Amino acid sequence: MGTPSKVTSACLRVLEFGISCIILGVLSKFIHALHQGNGSTDSRLIFAISMAAISILFTFILVPPVKYSFYCFPLDFALFICWITCFALLQDLSGTHTCSSYWYDHYWSFYWGSAWKLPAGTVVVTDFGCSQWRVVLAFSFIISFCWLTNGFLSLYVCVEYYNLGYRTVTTVR
């Protein structure tokens, strides 16, 4: 197993860890604000938080570029599928009008900006939390392809260096 594959794998795992922490932090802050305003938590956000926590756990375990971390390529592909599903579910909440959709205005922006604390009849002009929502969307897309890249790298290492792609033929006499 070559040094470039070990370094690339470790760098991708560290990137996955960092992105997972960012997604978990942003969504945790939102859910904290949501519970202060007595709002109900959307199940898609719970799925995204769960995916971030699972990703943190597995990247922490798989960061060392040793043999077992390359044998876990099916896990990399499974987490890619979970993350791309997570991105699709989150994107479907706000649709093509990311920061001007009904869901964003009446759920994310309302609770992120603490609008429930304002007196009745107060009009909020700014968009609260638009950049944070876009960060969650962008990083959930980026992390899915980090998992996919790491899966292909691990599969390549297993086939090339660990002889998973070769069959041995023995003849009996």
C-alpha atoms as a printed R data frame, in Angstrom:
    type eleno elety resid chain resno       x       y      z
1   ATOM     1    CA   MET     A     1   0.000   0.000  0.000
2   ATOM     2    CA   GLY     A     2   1.528   3.271 -1.104
3   ATOM     3    CA   THR     A     3   2.071   6.416  0.875
4   ATOM     4    CA   PRO     A     4  -0.094   8.597 -1.419
5   ATOM     5    CA   SER     A     5  -3.158   6.437 -0.804
6   ATOM     6    CA   LYS     A     6  -2.583   6.521  2.963
7   ATOM     7    CA   VAL     A     7  -2.152  10.302  3.007
8   ATOM     8    CA   THR     A     8  -5.151  10.879  0.734
9   ATOM     9    CA   SER     A     9  -7.333   8.605  2.839
10  ATOM    10    CA   ALA     A    10  -6.296  10.295  6.086
11  ATOM    11    CA   CYS     A    11  -6.878  13.766  4.604
12  ATOM    12    CA   LEU     A    12 -10.331  12.786  3.351
13  ATOM    13    CA   ARG     A    13 -11.217  11.329  6.763
14  ATOM    14    CA   VAL     A    14 -10.124  14.530  8.525
15  ATOM    15    CA   LEU     A    15 -12.176  16.554  6.027
16  ATOM    16    CA   GLU     A    16 -15.194  14.307  6.663
17  ATOM    17    CA   PHE     A    17 -14.725  14.771 10.411
18  ATOM    18    CA   GLY     A    18 -14.558  18.562 10.116
19  ATOM    19    CA   ILE     A    19 -17.580  18.827  7.837
20  ATOM    20    CA   SER     A    20 -19.599  16.523 10.100
21  ATOM    21    CA   CYS     A    21 -18.751  18.686 13.106
22  ATOM    22    CA   ILE     A    22 -19.834  21.841 11.258
23  ATOM    23    CA   ILE     A    23 -23.160  20.315 10.189
24  ATOM    24    CA   LEU     A    24 -23.775  18.944 13.680
25  ATOM    25    CA   GLY     A    25 -22.948  22.309 15.265
26  ATOM    26    CA   VAL     A    26 -25.186  24.387 13.001
27  ATOM    27    CA   LEU     A    27 -28.138  22.017 13.275
28  ATOM    28    CA   SER     A    28 -27.700  21.647 17.044
29  ATOM    29    CA   LYS     A    29 -27.763  25.426 17.460
30  ATOM    30    CA   PHE     A    30 -30.939  25.590 15.389
31  ATOM    31    CA   ILE     A    31 -32.635  22.824 17.357
32  ATOM    32    CA   HIS     A    32 -31.678  24.594 20.583
33  ATOM    33    CA   ALA     A    33 -33.367  27.767 19.281
34  ATOM    34    CA   LEU     A    34 -36.305  25.675 18.087
35  ATOM    35    CA   HIS     A    35 -36.871  24.186 21.535
36  ATOM    36    CA   GLN     A    36 -36.608  27.606 23.177
37  ATOM    37    CA   GLY     A    37 -39.493  28.694 20.963
38  ATOM    38    CA   ASN     A    38 -41.467  25.506 21.729
39  ATOM    39    CA   GLY     A    39 -41.341  24.384 18.100
40  ATOM    40    CA   SER     A    40 -41.475  20.832 16.851
41  ATOM    41    CA   THR     A    41 -38.377  19.322 15.283
42  ATOM    42    CA   ASP     A    42 -38.560  18.300 11.636
43  ATOM    43    CA   SER     A    43 -37.660  14.641 11.101
44  ATOM    44    CA   ARG     A    44 -35.355  15.511  8.201
45  ATOM    45    CA   LEU     A    45 -33.252  17.670 10.490
46  ATOM    46    CA   ILE     A    46 -33.083  14.810 12.988
47  ATOM    47    CA   PHE     A    47 -31.874  12.543 10.172
48  ATOM    48    CA   ALA     A    48 -29.173  15.081  9.256
49  ATOM    49    CA   ILE     A    49 -28.026  15.354 12.873
50  ATOM    50    CA   SER     A    50 -27.950  11.569 13.165
51  ATOM    51    CA   MET     A    51 -25.903  11.291  9.972
52  ATOM    52    CA   ALA     A    52 -23.446  13.896 11.250
53  ATOM    53    CA   ALA     A    53 -23.037  12.052 14.558
54  ATOM    54    CA   ILE     A    54 -22.579   8.694 12.813
55  ATOM    55    CA   SER     A    55 -20.038  10.250 10.453
56  ATOM    56    CA   ILE     A    56 -18.079  11.719 13.357
57  ATOM    57    CA   LEU     A    57 -17.955   8.308 15.007
58  ATOM    58    CA   PHE     A    58 -16.825   6.422 11.914
59  ATOM    59    CA   THR     A    59 -14.289   9.009 10.785
60  ATOM    60    CA   PHE     A    60 -12.782   8.987 14.250
61  ATOM    61    CA   ILE     A    61 -12.418   5.197 14.040
62  ATOM    62    CA   LEU     A    62 -11.236   5.103 10.419
63  ATOM    63    CA   VAL     A    63  -8.760   8.031 10.382
64  ATOM    64    CA   PRO     A    64  -5.640   5.898 10.917
65  ATOM    65    CA   PRO     A    65  -4.683   4.608  7.445
66  ATOM    66    CA   VAL     A    66  -4.270   0.987  8.466
67  ATOM    67    CA   LYS     A    67  -5.480  -2.162  6.759
68  ATOM    68    CA   TYR     A    68  -8.918  -2.325  8.417
69  ATOM    69    CA   SER     A    69  -9.777   1.222  7.350
70  ATOM    70    CA   PHE     A    70  -9.336   0.272  3.699
71  ATOM    71    CA   TYR     A    71 -11.427  -2.882  4.092
72  ATOM    72    CA   CYS     A    72 -14.361  -0.694  5.172
73  ATOM    73    CA   PHE     A    73 -15.067   0.512  1.631
74  ATOM    74    CA   PRO     A    74 -18.653  -0.875  1.729
75  ATOM    75    CA   LEU     A    75 -19.257   1.396  4.725
76  ATOM    76    CA   ASP     A    76 -17.938   4.348  2.705
77  ATOM    77    CA   PHE     A    77 -20.372   3.597 -0.103
78  ATOM    78    CA   ALA     A    78 -23.253   3.133  2.368
79  ATOM    79    CA   LEU     A    79 -22.509   6.468  4.034
80  ATOM    80    CA   PHE     A    80 -22.313   8.112  0.603
81  ATOM    81    CA   ILE     A    81 -25.832   6.870 -0.131
82  ATOM    82    CA   CYS     A    82 -27.063   8.057  3.282
83  ATOM    83    CA   TRP     A    83 -25.504  11.507  2.871
84  ATOM    84    CA   ILE     A    84 -26.759  12.050 -0.670
85  ATOM    85    CA   THR     A    85 -30.220  11.029  0.580
86  ATOM    86    CA   CYS     A    86 -29.831  13.473  3.459
87  ATOM    87    CA   PHE     A    87 -28.914  16.249  1.022
88  ATOM    88    CA   ALA     A    88 -31.912  15.451 -1.180
89  ATOM    89    CA   LEU     A    89 -34.278  15.474  1.806
90  ATOM    90    CA   LEU     A    90 -32.915  18.785  3.091
91  ATOM    91    CA   GLN     A    91 -32.975  20.374 -0.353
92  ATOM    92    CA   ASP     A    92 -36.572  19.238 -0.772
93  ATOM    93    CA   LEU     A    93 -37.546  21.216  2.340
94  ATOM    94    CA   SER     A    94 -36.715  24.551  0.774
95  ATOM    95    CA   GLY     A    95 -36.903  23.595 -2.902
96  ATOM    96    CA   THR     A    96 -35.325  25.785 -5.544
97  ATOM    97    CA   HIS     A    97 -36.110  28.961 -3.592
98  ATOM    98    CA   THR     A    98 -33.599  28.223 -0.851
99  ATOM    99    CA   CYS     A    99 -33.928  31.306  1.351
100 ATOM   100    CA   SER     A   100 -37.288  32.551  0.093
101 ATOM   101    CA   SER     A   101 -39.342  29.380  0.373
102 ATOM   102    CA   TYR     A   102 -42.354  29.019  2.629
103 ATOM   103    CA   TRP     A   103 -40.593  26.439  4.811
104 ATOM   104    CA   TYR     A   104 -37.570  28.686  5.263
105 ATOM   105    CA   ASP     A   105 -39.594  31.789  6.126
106 ATOM   106    CA   HIS     A   106 -41.994  30.063  8.520
107 ATOM   107    CA   TYR     A   107 -39.685  27.549 10.153
108 ATOM   108    CA   TRP     A   108 -35.921  28.013  9.845
109 ATOM   109    CA   SER     A   109 -35.790  31.823  9.739
110 ATOM   110    CA   PHE     A   110 -38.532  32.209 12.345
111 ATOM   111    CA   TYR     A   111 -36.766  30.105 14.963
112 ATOM   112    CA   TRP     A   112 -33.178  30.971 13.982
113 ATOM   113    CA   GLY     A   113 -33.917  34.687 14.360
114 ATOM   114    CA   SER     A   114 -35.869  34.215 17.607
115 ATOM   115    CA   ALA     A   115 -38.935  35.833 16.039
116 ATOM   116    CA   TRP     A   116 -41.224  34.329 18.700
117 ATOM   117    CA   LYS     A   117 -39.703  36.793 21.206
118 ATOM   118    CA   LEU     A   118 -40.855  39.835 19.208
119 ATOM   119    CA   PRO     A   119 -44.151  41.555 20.015
120 ATOM   120    CA   ALA     A   120 -47.122  40.659 17.840
121 ATOM   121    CA   GLY     A   121 -47.333  42.671 14.640
122 ATOM   122    CA   THR     A   122 -43.583  43.242 14.375
123 ATOM   123    CA   VAL     A   123 -42.299  42.806 10.841
124 ATOM   124    CA   VAL     A   124 -38.878  41.199 10.400
125 ATOM   125    CA   VAL     A   125 -37.162  42.478  7.261
126 ATOM   126    CA   THR     A   126 -33.913  40.501  7.211
127 ATOM   127    CA   ASP     A   127 -33.338  36.830  6.479
128 ATOM   128    CA   PHE     A   128 -32.101  35.140  9.619
129 ATOM   129    CA   GLY     A   129 -29.958  32.074  9.159
130 ATOM   130    CA   CYS     A   130 -29.832  31.976  5.357
131 ATOM   131    CA   SER     A   131 -26.070  31.470  5.278
132 ATOM   132    CA   GLN     A   132 -26.299  28.756  7.929
133 ATOM   133    CA   TRP     A   133 -28.971  26.911  5.948
134 ATOM   134    CA   ARG     A   134 -26.839  27.121  2.817
135 ATOM   135    CA   VAL     A   135 -23.837  25.830  4.774
136 ATOM   136    CA   VAL     A   136 -25.825  22.779  5.868
137 ATOM   137    CA   LEU     A   137 -26.959  22.125  2.293
138 ATOM   138    CA   ALA     A   138 -23.530  22.627  0.736
139 ATOM   139    CA   PHE     A   139 -21.610  20.615  3.304
140 ATOM   140    CA   SER     A   140 -24.083  17.739  3.208
141 ATOM   141    CA   PHE     A   141 -23.464  17.550 -0.548
142 ATOM   142    CA   ILE     A   142 -19.681  17.870 -0.203
143 ATOM   143    CA   ILE     A   143 -19.394  15.241  2.526
144 ATOM   144    CA   SER     A   144 -21.326  12.734  0.437
145 ATOM   145    CA   PHE     A   145 -18.699  12.942 -2.277
146 ATOM   146    CA   CYS     A   146 -15.896  12.747  0.286
147 ATOM   147    CA   TRP     A   147 -17.345   9.392  1.358
148 ATOM   148    CA   LEU     A   148 -17.673   8.302 -2.279
149 ATOM   149    CA   THR     A   149 -14.074   9.283 -3.077
150 ATOM   150    CA   ASN     A   150 -12.806   7.498 -0.002
151 ATOM   151    CA   GLY     A   151 -14.834   4.430 -0.959
152 ATOM   152    CA   PHE     A   152 -13.294   4.295 -4.426
153 ATOM   153    CA   LEU     A   153  -9.811   4.885 -2.991
154 ATOM   154    CA   SER     A   154 -10.267   2.088 -0.459
155 ATOM   155    CA   LEU     A   155 -11.611  -0.245 -3.126
156 ATOM   156    CA   TYR     A   156  -8.611   0.549 -5.332
157 ATOM   157    CA   VAL     A   157  -6.176  -0.117 -2.478
158 ATOM   158    CA   CYS     A   158  -7.875  -3.410 -1.629
159 ATOM   159    CA   VAL     A   159  -7.807  -4.595 -5.244
160 ATOM   160    CA   GLU     A   160  -4.258  -3.444 -6.005
161 ATOM   161    CA   TYR     A   161  -2.421  -4.127 -2.761
162 ATOM   162    CA   TYR     A   162  -4.434  -6.755 -0.913
163 ATOM   163    CA   ASN     A   163  -5.147  -9.016 -3.914
164 ATOM   164    CA   LEU     A   164  -8.922  -8.908 -3.588
165 ATOM   165    CA   GLY     A   165  -9.221  -8.729 -7.352
166 ATOM   166    CA   TYR     A   166  -7.106 -11.763 -8.133
167 ATOM   167    CA   ARG     A   167  -8.182 -15.367 -8.052
168 ATOM   168    CA   THR     A   168  -5.743 -18.080 -7.271
169 ATOM   169    CA   VAL     A   169  -6.033 -21.297 -9.182
170 ATOM   170    CA   THR     A   170  -4.740 -24.473 -7.676
171 ATOM   171    CA   THR     A   171  -4.431 -27.678 -9.576
172 ATOM   172    CA   VAL     A   172  -4.920 -31.023 -7.949
173 ATOM   173    CA   ARG     A   173  -2.791 -33.919 -9.215
